[in-house]
mmCIF file with all atom_site columns, C-alpha atoms in Angstrom:
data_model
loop_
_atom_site.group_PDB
_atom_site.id
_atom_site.type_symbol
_atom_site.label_atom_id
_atom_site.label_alt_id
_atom_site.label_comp_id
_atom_site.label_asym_id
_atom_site.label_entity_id
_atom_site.label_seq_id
_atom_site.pdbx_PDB_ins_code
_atom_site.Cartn_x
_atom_site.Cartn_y
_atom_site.Cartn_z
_atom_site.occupancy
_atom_site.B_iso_or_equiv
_atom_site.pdbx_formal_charge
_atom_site.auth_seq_id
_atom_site.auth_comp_id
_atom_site.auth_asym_id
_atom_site.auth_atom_id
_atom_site.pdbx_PDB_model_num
ATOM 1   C CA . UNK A 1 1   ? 78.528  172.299 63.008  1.00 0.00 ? 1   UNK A CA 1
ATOM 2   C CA . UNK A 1 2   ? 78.682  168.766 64.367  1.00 0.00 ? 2   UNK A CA 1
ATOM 3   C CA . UNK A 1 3   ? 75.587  168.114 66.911  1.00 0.00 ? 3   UNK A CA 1
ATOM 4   C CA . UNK A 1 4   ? 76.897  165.459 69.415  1.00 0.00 ? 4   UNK A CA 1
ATOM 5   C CA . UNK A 1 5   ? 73.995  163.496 70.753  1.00 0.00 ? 5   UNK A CA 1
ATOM 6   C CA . UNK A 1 6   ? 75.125  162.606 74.726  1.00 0.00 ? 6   UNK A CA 1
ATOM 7   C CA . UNK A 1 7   ? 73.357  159.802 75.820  1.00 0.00 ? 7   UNK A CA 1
ATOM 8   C CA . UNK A 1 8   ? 70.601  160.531 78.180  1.00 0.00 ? 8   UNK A CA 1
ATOM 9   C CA . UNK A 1 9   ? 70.311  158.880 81.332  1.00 0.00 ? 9   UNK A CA 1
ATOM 10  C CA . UNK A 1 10  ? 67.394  158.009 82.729  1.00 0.00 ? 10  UNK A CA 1
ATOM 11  C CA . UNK A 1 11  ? 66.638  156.763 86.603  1.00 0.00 ? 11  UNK A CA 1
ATOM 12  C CA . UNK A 1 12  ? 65.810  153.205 86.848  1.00 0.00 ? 12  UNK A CA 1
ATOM 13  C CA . UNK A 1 13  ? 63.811  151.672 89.245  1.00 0.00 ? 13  UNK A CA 1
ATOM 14  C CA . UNK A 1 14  ? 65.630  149.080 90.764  1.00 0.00 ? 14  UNK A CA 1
ATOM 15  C CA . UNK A 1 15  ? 63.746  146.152 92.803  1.00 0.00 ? 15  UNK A CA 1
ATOM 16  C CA . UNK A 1 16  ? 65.325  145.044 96.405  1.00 0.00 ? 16  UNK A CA 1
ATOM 17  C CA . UNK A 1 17  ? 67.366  142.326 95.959  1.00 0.00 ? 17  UNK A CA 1
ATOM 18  C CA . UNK A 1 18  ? 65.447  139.721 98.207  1.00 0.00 ? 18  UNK A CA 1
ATOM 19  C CA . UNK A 1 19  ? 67.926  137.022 97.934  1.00 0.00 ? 19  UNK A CA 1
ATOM 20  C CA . UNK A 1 20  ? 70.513  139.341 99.265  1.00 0.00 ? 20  UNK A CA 1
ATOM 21  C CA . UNK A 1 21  ? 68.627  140.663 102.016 1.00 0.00 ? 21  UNK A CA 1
ATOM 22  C CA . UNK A 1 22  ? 66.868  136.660 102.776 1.00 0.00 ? 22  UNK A CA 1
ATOM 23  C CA . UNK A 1 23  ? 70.849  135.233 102.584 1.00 0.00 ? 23  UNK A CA 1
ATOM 24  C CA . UNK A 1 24  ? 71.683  137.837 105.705 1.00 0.00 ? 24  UNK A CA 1
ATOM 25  C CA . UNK A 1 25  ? 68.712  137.367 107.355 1.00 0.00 ? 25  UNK A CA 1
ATOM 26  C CA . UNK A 1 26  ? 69.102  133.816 107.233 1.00 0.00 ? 26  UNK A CA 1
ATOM 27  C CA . UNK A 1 27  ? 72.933  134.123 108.308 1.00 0.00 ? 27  UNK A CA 1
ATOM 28  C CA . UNK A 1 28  ? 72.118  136.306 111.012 1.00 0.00 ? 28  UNK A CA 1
ATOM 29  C CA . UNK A 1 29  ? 69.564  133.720 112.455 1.00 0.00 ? 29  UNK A CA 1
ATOM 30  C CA . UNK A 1 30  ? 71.955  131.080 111.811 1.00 0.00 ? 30  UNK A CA 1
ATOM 31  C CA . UNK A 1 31  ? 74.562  133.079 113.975 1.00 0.00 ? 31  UNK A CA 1
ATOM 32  C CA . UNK A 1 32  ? 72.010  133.877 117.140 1.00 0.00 ? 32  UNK A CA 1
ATOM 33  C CA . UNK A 1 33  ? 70.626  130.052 116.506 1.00 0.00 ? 33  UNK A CA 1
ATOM 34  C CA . UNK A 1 34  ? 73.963  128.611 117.189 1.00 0.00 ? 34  UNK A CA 1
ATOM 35  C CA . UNK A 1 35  ? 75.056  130.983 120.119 1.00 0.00 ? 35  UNK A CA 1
ATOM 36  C CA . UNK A 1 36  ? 72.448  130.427 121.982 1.00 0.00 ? 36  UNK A CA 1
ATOM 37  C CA . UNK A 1 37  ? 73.166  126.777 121.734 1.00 0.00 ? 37  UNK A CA 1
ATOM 38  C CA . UNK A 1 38  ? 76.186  127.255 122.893 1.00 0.00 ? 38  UNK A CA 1
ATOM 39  C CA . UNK A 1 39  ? 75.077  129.208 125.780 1.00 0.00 ? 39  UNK A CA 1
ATOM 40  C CA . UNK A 1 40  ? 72.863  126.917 126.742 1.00 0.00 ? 40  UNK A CA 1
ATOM 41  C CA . UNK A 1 41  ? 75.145  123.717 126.521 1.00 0.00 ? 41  UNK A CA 1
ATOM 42  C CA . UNK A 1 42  ? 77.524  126.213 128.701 1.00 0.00 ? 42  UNK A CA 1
ATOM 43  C CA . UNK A 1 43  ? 74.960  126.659 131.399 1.00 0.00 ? 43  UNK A CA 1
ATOM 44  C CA . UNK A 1 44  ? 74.286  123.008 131.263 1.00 0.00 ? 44  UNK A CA 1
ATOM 45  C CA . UNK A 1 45  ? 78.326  122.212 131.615 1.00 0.00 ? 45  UNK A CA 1
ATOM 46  C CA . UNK A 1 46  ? 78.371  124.747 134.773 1.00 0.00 ? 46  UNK A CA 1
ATOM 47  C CA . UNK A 1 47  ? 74.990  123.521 136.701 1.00 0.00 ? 47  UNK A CA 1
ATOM 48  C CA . UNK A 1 48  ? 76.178  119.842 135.887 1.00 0.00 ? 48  UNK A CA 1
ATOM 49  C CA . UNK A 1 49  ? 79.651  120.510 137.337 1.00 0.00 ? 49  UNK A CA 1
ATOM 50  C CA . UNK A 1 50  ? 78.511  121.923 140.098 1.00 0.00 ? 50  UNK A CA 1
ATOM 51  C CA . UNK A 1 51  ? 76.342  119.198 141.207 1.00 0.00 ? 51  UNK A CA 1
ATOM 52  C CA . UNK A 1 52  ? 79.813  117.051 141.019 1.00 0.00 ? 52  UNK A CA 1
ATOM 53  C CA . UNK A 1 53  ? 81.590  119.653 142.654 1.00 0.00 ? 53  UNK A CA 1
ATOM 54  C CA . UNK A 1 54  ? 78.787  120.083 145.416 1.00 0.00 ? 54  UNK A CA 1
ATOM 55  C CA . UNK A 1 55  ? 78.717  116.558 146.002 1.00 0.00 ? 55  UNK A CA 1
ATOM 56  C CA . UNK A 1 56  ? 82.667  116.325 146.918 1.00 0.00 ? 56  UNK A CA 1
ATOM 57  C CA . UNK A 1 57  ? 83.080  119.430 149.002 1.00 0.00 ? 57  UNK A CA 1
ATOM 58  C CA . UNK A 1 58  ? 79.796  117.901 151.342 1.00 0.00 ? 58  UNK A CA 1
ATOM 59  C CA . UNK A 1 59  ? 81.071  114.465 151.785 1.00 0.00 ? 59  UNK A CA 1
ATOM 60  C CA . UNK A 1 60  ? 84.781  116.179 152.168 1.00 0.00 ? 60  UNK A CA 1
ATOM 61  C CA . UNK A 1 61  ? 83.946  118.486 155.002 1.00 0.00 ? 61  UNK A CA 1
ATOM 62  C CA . UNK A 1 62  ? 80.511  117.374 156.039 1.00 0.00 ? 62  UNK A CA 1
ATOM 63  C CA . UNK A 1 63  ? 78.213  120.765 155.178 1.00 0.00 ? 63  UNK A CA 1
ATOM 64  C CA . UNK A 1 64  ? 74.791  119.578 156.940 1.00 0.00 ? 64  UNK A CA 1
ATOM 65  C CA . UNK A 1 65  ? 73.295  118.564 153.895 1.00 0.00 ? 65  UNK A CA 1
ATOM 66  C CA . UNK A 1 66  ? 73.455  115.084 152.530 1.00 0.00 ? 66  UNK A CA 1
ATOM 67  C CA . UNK A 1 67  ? 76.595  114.631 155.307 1.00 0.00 ? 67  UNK A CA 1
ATOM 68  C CA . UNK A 1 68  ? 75.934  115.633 158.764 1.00 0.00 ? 68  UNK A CA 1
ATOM 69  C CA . UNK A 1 69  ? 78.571  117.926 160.420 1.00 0.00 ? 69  UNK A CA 1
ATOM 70  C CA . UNK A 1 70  ? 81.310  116.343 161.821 1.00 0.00 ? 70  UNK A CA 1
ATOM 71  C CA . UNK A 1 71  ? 80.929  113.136 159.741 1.00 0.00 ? 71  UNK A CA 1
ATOM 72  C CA . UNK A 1 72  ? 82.716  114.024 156.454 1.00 0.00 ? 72  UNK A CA 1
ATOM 73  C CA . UNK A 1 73  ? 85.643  112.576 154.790 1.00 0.00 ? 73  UNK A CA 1
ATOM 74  C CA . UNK A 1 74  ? 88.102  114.897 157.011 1.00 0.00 ? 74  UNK A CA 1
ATOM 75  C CA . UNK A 1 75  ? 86.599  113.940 159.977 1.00 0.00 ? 75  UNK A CA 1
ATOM 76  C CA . UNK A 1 76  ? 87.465  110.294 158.975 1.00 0.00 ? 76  UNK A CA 1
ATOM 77  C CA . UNK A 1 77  ? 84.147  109.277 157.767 1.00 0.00 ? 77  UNK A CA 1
ATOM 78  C CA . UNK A 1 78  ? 83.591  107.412 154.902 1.00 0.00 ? 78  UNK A CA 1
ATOM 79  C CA . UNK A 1 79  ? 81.981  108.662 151.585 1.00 0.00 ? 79  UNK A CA 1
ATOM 80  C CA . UNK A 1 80  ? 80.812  105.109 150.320 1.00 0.00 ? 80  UNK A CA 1
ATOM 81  C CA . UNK A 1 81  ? 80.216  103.100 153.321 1.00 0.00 ? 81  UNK A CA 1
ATOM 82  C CA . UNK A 1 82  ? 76.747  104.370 153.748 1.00 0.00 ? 82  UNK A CA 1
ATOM 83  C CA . UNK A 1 83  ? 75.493  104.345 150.628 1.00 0.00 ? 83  UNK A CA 1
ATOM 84  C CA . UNK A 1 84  ? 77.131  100.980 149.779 1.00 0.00 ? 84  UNK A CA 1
ATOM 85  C CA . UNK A 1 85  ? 76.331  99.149  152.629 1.00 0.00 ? 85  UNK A CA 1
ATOM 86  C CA . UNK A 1 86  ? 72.574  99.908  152.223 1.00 0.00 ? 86  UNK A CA 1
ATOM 87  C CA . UNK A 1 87  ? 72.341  98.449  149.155 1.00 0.00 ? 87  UNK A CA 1
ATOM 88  C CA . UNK A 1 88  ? 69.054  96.626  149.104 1.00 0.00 ? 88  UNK A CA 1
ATOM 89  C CA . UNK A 1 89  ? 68.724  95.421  145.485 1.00 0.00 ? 89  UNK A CA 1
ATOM 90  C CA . UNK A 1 90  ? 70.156  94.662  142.187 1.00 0.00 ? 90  UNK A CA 1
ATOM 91  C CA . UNK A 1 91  ? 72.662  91.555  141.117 1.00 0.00 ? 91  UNK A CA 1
ATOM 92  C CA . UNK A 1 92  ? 75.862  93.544  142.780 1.00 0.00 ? 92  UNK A CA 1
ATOM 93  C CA . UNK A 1 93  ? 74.374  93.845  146.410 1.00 0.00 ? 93  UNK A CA 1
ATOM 94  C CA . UNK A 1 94  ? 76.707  91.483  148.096 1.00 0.00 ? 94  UNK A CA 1
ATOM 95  C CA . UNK A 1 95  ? 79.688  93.106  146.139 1.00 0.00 ? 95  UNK A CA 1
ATOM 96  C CA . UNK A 1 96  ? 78.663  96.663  146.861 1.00 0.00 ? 96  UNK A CA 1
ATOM 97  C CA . UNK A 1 97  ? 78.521  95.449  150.988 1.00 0.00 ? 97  UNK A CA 1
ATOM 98  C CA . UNK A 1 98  ? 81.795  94.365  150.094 1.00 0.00 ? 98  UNK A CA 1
ATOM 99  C CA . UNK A 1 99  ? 82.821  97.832  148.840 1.00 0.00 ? 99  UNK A CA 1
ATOM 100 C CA . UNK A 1 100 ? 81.574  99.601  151.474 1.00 0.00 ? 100 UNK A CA 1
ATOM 101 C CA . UNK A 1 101 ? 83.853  101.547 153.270 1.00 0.00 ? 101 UNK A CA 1
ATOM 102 C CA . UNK A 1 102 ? 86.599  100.176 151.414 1.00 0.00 ? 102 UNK A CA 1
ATOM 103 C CA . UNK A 1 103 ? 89.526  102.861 151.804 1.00 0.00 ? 103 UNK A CA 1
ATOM 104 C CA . UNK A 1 104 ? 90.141  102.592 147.672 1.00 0.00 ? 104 UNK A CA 1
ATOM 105 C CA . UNK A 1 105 ? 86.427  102.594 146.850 1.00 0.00 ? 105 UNK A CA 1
ATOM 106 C CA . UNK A 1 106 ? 86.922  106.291 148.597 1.00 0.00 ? 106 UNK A CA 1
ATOM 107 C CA . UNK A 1 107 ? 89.770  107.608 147.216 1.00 0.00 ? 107 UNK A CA 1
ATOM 108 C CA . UNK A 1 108 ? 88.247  106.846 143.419 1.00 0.00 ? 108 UNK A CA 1
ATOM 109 C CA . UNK A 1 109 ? 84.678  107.822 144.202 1.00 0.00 ? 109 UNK A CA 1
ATOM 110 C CA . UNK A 1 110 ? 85.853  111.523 145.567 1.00 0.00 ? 110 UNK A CA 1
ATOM 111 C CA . UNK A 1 111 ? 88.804  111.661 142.894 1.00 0.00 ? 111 UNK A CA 1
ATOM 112 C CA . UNK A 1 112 ? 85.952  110.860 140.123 1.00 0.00 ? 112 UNK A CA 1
ATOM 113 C CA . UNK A 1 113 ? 83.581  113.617 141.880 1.00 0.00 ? 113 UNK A CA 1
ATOM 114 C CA . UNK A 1 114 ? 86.164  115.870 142.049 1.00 0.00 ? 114 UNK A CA 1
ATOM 115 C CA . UNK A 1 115 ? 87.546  115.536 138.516 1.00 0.00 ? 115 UNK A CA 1
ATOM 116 C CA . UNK A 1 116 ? 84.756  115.380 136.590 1.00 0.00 ? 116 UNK A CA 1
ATOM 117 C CA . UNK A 1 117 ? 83.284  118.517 138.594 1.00 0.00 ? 117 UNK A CA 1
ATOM 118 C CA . UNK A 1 118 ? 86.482  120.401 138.244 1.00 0.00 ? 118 UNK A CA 1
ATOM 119 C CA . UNK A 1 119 ? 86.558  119.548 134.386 1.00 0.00 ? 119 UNK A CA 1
ATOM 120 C CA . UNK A 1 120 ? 82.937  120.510 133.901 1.00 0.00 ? 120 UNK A CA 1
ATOM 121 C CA . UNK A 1 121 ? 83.155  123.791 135.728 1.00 0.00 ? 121 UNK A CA 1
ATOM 122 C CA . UNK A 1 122 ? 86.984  124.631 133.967 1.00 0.00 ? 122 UNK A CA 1
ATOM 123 C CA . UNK A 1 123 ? 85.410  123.522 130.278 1.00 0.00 ? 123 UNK A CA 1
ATOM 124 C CA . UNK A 1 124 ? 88.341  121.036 129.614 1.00 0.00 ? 124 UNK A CA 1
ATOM 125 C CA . UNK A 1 125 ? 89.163  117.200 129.406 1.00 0.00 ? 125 UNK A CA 1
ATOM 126 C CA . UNK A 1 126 ? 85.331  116.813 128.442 1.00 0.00 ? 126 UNK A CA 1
ATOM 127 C CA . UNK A 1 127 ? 85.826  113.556 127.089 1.00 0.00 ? 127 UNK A CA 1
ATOM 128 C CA . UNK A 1 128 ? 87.599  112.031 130.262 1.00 0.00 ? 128 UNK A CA 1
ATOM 129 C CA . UNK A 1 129 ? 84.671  113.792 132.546 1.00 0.00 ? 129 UNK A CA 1
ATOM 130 C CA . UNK A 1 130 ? 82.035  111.949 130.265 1.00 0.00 ? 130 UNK A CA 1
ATOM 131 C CA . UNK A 1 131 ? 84.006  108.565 130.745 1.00 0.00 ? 131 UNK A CA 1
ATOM 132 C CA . UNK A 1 132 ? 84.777  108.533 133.914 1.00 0.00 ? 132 UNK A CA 1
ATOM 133 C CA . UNK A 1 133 ? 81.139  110.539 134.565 1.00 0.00 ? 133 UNK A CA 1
ATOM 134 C CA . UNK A 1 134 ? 79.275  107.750 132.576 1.00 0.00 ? 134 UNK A CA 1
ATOM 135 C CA . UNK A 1 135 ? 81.346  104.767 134.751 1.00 0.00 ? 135 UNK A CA 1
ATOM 136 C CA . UNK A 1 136 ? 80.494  106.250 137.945 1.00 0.00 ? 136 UNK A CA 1
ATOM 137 C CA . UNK A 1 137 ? 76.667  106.598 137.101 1.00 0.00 ? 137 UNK A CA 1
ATOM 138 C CA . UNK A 1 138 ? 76.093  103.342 135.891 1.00 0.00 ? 138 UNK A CA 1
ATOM 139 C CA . UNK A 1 139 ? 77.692  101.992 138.819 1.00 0.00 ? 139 UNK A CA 1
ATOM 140 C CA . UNK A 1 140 ? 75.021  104.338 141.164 1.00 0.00 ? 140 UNK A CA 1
ATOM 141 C CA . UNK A 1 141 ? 72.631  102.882 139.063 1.00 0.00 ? 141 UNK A CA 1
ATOM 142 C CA . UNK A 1 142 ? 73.313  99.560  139.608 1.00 0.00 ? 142 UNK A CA 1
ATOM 143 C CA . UNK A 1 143 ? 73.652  100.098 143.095 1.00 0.00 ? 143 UNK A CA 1
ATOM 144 C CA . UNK A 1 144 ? 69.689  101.608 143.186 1.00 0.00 ? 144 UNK A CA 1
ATOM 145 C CA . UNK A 1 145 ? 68.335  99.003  140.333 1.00 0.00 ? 145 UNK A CA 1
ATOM 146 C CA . UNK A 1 146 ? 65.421  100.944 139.468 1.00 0.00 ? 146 UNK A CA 1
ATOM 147 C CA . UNK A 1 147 ? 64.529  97.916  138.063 1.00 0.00 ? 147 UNK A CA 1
ATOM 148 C CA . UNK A 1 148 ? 63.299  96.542  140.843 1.00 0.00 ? 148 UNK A CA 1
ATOM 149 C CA . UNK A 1 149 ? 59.990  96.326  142.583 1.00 0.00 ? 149 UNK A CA 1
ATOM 150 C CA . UNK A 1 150 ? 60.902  94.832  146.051 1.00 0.00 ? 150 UNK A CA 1
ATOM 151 C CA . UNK A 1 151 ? 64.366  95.039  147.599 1.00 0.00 ? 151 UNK A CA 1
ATOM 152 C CA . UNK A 1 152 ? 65.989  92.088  148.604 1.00 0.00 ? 152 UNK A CA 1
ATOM 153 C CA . UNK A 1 153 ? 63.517  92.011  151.897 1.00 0.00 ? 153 UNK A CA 1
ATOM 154 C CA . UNK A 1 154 ? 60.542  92.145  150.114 1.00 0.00 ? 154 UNK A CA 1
ATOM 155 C CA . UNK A 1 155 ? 59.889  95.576  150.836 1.00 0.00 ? 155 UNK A CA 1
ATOM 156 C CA . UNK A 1 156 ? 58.731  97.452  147.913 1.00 0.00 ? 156 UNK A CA 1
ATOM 157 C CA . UNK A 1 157 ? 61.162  99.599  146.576 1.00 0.00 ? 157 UNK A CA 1
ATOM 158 C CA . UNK A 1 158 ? 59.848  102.742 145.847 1.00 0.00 ? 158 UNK A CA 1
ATOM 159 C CA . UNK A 1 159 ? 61.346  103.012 142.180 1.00 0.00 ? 159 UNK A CA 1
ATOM 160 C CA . UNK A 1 160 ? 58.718  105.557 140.119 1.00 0.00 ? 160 UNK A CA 1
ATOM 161 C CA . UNK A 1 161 ? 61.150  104.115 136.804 1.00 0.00 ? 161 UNK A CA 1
ATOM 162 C CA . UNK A 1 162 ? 62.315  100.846 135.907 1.00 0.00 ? 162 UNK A CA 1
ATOM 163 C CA . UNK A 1 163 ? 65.338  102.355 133.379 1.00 0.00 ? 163 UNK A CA 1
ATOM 164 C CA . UNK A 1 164 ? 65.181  106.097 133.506 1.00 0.00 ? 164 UNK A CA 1
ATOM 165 C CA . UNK A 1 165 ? 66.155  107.544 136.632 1.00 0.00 ? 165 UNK A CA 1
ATOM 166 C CA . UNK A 1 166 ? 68.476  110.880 137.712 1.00 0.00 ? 166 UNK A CA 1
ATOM 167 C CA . UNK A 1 167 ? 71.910  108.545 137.091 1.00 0.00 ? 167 UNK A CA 1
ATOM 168 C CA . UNK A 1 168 ? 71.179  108.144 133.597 1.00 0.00 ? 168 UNK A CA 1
ATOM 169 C CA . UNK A 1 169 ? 69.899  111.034 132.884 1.00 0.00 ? 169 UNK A CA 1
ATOM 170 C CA . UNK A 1 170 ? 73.131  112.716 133.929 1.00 0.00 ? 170 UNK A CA 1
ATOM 171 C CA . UNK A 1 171 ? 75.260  110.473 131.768 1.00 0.00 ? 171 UNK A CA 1
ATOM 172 C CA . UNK A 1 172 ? 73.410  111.506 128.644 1.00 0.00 ? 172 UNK A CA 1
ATOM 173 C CA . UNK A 1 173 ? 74.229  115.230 129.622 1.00 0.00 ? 173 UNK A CA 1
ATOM 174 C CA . UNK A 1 174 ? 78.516  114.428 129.914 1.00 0.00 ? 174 UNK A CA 1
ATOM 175 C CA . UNK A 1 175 ? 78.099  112.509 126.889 1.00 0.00 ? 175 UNK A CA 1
ATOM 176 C CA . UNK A 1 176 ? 76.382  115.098 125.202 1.00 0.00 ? 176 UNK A CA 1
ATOM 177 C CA . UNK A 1 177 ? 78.367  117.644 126.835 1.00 0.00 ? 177 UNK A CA 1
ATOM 178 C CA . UNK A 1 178 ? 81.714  116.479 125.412 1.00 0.00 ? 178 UNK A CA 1
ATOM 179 C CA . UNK A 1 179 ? 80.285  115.445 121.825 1.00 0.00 ? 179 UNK A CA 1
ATOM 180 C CA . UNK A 1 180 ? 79.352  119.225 121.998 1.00 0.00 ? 180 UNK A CA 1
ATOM 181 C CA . UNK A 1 181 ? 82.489  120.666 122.554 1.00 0.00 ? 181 UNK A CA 1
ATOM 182 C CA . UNK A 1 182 ? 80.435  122.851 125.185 1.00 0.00 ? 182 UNK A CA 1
ATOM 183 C CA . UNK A 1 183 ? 84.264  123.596 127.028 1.00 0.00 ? 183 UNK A CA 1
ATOM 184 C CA . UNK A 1 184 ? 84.926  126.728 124.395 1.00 0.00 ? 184 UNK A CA 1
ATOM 185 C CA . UNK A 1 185 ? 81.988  129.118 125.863 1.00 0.00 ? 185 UNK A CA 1
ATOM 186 C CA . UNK A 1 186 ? 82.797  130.253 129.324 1.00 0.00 ? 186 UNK A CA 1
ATOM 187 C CA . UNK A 1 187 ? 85.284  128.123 129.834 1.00 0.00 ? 187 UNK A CA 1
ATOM 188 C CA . UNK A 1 188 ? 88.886  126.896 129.085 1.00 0.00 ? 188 UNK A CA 1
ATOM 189 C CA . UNK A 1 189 ? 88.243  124.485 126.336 1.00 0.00 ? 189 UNK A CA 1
ATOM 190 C CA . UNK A 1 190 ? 89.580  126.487 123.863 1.00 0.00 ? 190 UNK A CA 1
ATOM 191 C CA . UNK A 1 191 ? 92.858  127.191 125.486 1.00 0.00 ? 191 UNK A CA 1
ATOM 192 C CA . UNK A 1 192 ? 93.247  123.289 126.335 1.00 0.00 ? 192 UNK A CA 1
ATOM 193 C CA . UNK A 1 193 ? 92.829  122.340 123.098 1.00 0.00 ? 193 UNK A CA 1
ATOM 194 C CA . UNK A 1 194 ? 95.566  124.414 121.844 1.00 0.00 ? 194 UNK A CA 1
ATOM 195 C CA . UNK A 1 195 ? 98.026  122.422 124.599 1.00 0.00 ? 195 UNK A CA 1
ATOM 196 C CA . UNK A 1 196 ? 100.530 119.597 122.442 1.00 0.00 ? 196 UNK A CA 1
ATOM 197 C CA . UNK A 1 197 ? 99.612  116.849 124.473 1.00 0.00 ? 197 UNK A CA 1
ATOM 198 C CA . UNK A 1 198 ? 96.117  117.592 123.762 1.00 0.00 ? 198 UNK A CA 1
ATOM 199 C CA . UNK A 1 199 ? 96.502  118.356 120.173 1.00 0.00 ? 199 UNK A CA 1
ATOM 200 C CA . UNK A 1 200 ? 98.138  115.017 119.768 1.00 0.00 ? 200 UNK A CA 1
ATOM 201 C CA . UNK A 1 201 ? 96.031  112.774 121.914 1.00 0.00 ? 201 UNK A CA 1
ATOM 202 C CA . UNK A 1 202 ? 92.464  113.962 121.171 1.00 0.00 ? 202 UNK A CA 1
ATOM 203 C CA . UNK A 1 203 ? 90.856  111.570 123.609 1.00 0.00 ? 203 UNK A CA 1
ATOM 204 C CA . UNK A 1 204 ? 92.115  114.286 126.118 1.00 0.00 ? 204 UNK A CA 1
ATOM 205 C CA . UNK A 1 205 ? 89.526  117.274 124.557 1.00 0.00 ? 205 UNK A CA 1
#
């Protein structure tokens, strides 16, 4: 009679595969890393557009705050002829008294405020919002010069910053906003991207 030997088998101890379980942990932090970033760059985009937004509803109808009741754009006041025409400082003072009022320099300071703070808040055209964002500032900051010391009077001018002040700040946070791509999280960025004329001109994202 034949005796068949069947192989016996025995339990092995197996160890835990630490590269396995280090390659998920790592993709999981990887995943939470970059959605919070996103979140974050999406509560940036909001505040920022608000401020935008905030800023062209006030001068429009004249809220109380920065323009008195009764004075806003509506009312037939004008959005740049007071801070224009008080200008004290800088190499564009003359030019910005010149400005002042002007019925153009309105239109294209509340159509800026209004588009980039409609962009900003909507998540789309991020690029535009920076330019146009980034043109508007450095004009503001022109128009303050932190630069210098004394205004034109000799009055001393109050600046706590002779470069960094709130203008530039915010045109490092559209630029940085668009070079993001901080439209897709709560907003419409994805949507617009997917739009022909956008996929074929992508200075339009």
């Amino acid at each position: 009679m034949a005796v068949q030997d069947h192989p016996q088998h025995h339990p092995r101890f197996r160890f835990p595969s630490f590269h396995r379980t280090g390659t998920a942990q790592a993709t999981a932090t990887t995943a939470a890393t970059t959605a919070t970033r996103a979140y974050a760059f999406a509560s940036l985009r909001l505040l920022t557009g608000f401020v935008f937004l905030w800023a062209f509803l006030d001068k429009t109808f004249g809220f109380g705050y920065a323009t008195p009741s009764g004075k806003g754009w509506i009312d037939g006041g004008s959005p740049t002829k007071g801070f224009l025409s008080s200008v004290a400082a800088g190499p564009m003072e003359s030019t910005f008294h010149d400005w002042a009022g002007a019925g153009w320099a309105n239109w294209l300071f509340m159509l800026g405020l209004l588009g980039v703070g409609v962009a900003l808040v909507a998540g789309v055209a991020l690029r535009l919002a920076a330019v146009a964002g980034t043109a508007m500032m450095a004009l503001m900051w022109i128009a303050e010069w932190p630069p210098a010391k004394h205004l034109s009077d000799g009055t001393p001018s109050m600046s706590s910053n002779p470069f960094a002040d709130y203008h530039l700040v915010y045109a490092v946070v559209l630029i940085a906003l668009a070079v993001a791509g901080a439209g897709v999280t709560w907003g419409l960025g994805k949507l617009w991207a997917t739009l022909p004329i956008v996929r074929d001109h992508n200075w339009l994202r």
